[in-house]
Short mmCIF file of C-alpha atoms in Angstrom, two decimals:
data_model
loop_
_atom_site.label_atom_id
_atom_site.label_comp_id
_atom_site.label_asym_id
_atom_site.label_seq_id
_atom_site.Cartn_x
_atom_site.Cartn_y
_atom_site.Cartn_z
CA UNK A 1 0.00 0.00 0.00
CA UNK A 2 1.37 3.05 -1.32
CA UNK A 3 -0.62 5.36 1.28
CA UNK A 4 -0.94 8.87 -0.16
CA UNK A 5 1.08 9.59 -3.00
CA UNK A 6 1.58 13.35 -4.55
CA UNK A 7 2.74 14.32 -7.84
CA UNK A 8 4.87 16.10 -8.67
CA UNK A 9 7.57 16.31 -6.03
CA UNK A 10 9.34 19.24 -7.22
CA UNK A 11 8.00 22.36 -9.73
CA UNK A 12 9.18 25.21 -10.77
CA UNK A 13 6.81 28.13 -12.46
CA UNK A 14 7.15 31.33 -13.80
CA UNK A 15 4.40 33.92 -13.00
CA UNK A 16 1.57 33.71 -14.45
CA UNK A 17 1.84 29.70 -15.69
CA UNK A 18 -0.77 27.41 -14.41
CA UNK A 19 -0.40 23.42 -12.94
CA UNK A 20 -2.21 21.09 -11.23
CA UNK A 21 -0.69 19.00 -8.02
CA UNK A 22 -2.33 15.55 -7.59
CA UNK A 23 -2.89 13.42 -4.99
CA UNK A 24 -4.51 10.33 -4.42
CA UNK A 25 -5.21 7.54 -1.63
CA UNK A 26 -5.27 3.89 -1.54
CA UNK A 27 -6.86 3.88 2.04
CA UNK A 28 -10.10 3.86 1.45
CA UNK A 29 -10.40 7.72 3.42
CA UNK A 30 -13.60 9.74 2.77
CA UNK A 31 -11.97 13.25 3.66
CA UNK A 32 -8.95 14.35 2.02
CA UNK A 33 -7.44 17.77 2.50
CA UNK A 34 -4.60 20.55 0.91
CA UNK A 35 -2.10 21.96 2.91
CA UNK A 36 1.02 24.82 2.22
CA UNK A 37 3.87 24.73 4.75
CA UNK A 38 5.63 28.08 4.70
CA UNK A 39 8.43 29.05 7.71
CA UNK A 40 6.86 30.55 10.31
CA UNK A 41 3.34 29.79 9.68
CA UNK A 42 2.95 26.48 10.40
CA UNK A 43 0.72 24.32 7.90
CA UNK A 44 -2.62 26.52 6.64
CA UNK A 45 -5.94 24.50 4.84
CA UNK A 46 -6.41 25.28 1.42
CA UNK A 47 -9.27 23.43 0.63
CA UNK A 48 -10.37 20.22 2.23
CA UNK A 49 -13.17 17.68 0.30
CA UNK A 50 -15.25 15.73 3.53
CA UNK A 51 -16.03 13.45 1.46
CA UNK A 52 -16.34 12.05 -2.31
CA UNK A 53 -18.59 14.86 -4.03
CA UNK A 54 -18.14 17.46 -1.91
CA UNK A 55 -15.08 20.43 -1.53
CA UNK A 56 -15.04 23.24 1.09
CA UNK A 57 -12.63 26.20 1.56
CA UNK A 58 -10.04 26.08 4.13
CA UNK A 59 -8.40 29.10 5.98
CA UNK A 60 -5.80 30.54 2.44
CA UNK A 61 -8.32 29.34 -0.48
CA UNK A 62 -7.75 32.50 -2.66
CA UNK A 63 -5.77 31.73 -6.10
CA UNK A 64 -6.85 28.01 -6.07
CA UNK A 65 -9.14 25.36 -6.94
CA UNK A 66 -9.42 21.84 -6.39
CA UNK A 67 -11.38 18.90 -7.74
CA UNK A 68 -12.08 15.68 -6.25
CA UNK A 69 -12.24 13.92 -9.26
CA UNK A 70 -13.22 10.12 -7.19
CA UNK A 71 -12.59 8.95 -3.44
CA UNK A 72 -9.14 8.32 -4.37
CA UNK A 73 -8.45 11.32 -5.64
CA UNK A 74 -8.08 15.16 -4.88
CA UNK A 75 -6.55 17.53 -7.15
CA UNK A 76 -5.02 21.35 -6.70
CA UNK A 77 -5.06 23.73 -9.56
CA UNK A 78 -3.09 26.82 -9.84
CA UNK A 79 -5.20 29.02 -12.48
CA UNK A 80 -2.35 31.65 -12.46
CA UNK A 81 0.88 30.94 -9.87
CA UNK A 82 2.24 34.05 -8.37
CA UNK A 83 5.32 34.65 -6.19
CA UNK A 84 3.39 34.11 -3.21
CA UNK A 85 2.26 30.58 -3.90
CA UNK A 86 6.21 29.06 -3.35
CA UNK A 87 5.27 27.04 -0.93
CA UNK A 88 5.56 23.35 -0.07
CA UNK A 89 2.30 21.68 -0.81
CA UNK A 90 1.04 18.60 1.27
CA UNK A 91 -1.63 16.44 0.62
CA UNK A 92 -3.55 14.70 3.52
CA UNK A 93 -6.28 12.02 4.12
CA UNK A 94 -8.54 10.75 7.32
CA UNK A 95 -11.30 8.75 7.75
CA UNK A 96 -13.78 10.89 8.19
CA UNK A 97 -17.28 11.10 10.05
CA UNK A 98 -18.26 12.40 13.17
CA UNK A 99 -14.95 11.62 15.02
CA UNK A 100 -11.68 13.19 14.12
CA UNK A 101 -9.25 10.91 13.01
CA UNK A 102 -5.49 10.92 12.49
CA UNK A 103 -4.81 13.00 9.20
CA UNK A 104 -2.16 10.81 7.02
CA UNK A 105 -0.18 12.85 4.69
CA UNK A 106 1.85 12.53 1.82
CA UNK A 107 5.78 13.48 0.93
CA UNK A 108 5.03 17.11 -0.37
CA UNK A 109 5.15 19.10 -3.58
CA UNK A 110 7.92 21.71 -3.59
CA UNK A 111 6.86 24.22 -5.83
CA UNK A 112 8.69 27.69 -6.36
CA UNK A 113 7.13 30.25 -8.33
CA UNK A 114 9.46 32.89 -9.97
CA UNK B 1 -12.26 31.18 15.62
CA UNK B 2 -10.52 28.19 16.49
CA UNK B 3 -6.59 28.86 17.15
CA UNK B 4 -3.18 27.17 17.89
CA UNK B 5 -0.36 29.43 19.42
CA UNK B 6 3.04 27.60 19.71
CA UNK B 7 4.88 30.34 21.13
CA UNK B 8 8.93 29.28 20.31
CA UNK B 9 10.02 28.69 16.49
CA UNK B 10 13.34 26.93 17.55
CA UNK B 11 13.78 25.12 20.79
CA UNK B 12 17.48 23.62 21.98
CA UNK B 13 18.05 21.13 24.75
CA UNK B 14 21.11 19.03 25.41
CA UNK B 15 20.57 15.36 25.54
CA UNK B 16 19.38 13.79 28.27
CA UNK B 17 17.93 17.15 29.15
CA UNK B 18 14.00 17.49 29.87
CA UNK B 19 11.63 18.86 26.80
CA UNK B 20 8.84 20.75 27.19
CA UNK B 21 7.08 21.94 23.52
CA UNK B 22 4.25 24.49 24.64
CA UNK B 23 1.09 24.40 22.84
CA UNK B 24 -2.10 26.52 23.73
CA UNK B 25 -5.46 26.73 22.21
CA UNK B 26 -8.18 28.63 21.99
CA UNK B 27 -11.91 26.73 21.28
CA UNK B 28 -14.84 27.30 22.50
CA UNK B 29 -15.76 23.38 22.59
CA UNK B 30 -14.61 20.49 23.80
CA UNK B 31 -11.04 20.44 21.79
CA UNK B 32 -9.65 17.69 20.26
CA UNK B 33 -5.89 18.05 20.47
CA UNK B 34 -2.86 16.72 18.80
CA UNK B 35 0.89 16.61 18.11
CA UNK B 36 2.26 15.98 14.86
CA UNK B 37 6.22 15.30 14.02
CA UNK B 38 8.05 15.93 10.70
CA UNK B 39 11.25 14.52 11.37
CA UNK B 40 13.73 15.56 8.30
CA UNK B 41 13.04 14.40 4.91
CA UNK B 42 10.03 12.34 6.25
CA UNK B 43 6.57 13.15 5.70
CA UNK B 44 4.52 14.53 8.67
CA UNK B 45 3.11 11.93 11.05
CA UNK B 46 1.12 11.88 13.86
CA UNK B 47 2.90 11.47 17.50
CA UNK B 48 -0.10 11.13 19.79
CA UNK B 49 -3.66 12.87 20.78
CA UNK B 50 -5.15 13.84 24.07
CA UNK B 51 -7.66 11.15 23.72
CA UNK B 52 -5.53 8.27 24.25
CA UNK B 53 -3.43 9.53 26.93
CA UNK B 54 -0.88 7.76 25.84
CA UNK B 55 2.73 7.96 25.54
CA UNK B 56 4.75 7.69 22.50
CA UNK B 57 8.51 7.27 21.88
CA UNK B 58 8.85 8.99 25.70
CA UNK B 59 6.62 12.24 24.95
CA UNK B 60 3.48 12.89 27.01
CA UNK B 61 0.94 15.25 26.63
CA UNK B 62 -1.82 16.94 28.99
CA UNK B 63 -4.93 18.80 28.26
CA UNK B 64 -4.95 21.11 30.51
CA UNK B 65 -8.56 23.21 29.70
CA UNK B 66 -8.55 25.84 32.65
CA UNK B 67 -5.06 26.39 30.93
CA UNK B 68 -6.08 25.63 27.30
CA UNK B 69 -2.59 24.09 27.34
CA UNK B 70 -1.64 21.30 25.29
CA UNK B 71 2.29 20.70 26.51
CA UNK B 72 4.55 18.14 25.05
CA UNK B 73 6.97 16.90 27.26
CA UNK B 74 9.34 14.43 27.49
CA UNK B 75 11.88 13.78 30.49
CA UNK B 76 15.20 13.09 28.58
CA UNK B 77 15.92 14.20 25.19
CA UNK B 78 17.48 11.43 22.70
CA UNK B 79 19.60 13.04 19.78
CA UNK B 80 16.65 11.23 17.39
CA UNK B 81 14.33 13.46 18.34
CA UNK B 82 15.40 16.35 16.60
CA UNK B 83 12.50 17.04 14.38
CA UNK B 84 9.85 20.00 13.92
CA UNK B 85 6.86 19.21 16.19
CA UNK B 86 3.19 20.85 15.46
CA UNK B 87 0.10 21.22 17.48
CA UNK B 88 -2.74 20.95 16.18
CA UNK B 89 -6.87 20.92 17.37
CA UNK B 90 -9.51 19.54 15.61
CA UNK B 91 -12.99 20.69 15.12
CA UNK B 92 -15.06 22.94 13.32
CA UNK B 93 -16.69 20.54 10.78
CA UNK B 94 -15.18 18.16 8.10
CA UNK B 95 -12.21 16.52 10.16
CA UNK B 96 -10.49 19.72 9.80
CA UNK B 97 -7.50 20.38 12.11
CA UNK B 98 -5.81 23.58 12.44
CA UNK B 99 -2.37 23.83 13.10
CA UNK B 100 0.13 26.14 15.29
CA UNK B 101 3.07 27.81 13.78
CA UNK B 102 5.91 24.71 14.77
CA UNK B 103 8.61 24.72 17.10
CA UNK B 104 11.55 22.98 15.65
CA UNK B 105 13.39 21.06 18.60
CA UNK B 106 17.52 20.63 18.46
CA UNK B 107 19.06 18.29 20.90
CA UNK B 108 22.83 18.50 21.02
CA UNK B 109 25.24 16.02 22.15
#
């Protein structure tokens, strides 16, 4: 079992270029959620998807959009990458339901912007 | 709003030295709480939860709610545990957790 996997691990843009980060489960999770990791603050929510058919803003939604194309799968679009998206992206599953669950995440996308 | 304040970015012990990571929250209902490790070049995993009261690899943790603390502590620090640590709390709909800033433990020889 792979776990959660994320594609690609490493990107680099120029302003203005658009890309999609992928990540997908072979655990069987309902919720699956998008993370950036930047120094000093911490990991924020993008967007997070409760379950198959359903996708909800996090807490720094602005400049992207997501699809969660099956259960397996949850996707993270960049229409138009700016400066301020260089981030490290993470990927992140749980069971979901009523009870909160351990989160499982995956390696990371490293993706500067220039 | 639901919020996670880890107050120190880096925090340096010797080993064998005691570790306390502070965590506090602020939720108005009955938090779920966590602590999360990203040791280097590994993915982030989680270490333990208040709910278990359990204790992992040495570290314990205590909610403390008149305190809304959430301290990780350990009693001697191995070299191995050199790693960034996060707090997190969970609630607020959808399995969400929100996470504090980090504190990035160091333990020298």
């Amino acid at each position: 079992n792979a776990g959660v996997t994320q594609t690609p691990k490493f990107q680099v843009l120029k302003t203005g270029q658009s890309m999609t980060l992928q990540c997908a489960q072979d655990m069987n999770h309902n919720s699956m959620y998008w993370y950036r990791q930047d120094p000093g603050m911490g990991l924020r929510l993008i967007y997070y998807s409760a379950s198959e058919g359903t996708t909800d803003k996090g807490e720094v939604p602005n400049g992207y959009n997501v699809s969660r194309l099956n259960k397996r799968e949850f996707s993270l679009r960049l229409e138009s990458a700016a400066p301020s998206q260089t981030s490290v992206y993470f990927c992140a599953t749980a069971v979901g339901g009523a009870i909160i669950y351990e989160q499982y995440f995956g390696p990371g996308t490293r993706l500067t912007v220039t | 709003a639901q919020r996670v304040t880890q107050p120190e970015k880096l925090l340096s012990v010797f080993k064998g030295a005691p570790v306390e990571l502070k965590c506090n929250y602020s939720y108005s209902g009955s938090p779920e709480l966590f602590w999360y490790v990203q040791y280097s070049r590994q993915r982030l995993q989680l270490l333990l939860r208040h709910i278990s009261r359990e204790s992992i690899k040495g570290f314990t943790a205590d909610l403390n709610k008149g305190e809304t603390s959430f301290h990780l502590k350990k009693p001697f620090a191995q070299e191995e545990d050199s790693a960034m640590y996060y707090c997190a709390l969970g609630g607020g709909g959808g399995n969400k957790l929100t996470f504090g800033t980090g504190t990035q433990l160091k333990v020298e020889l």
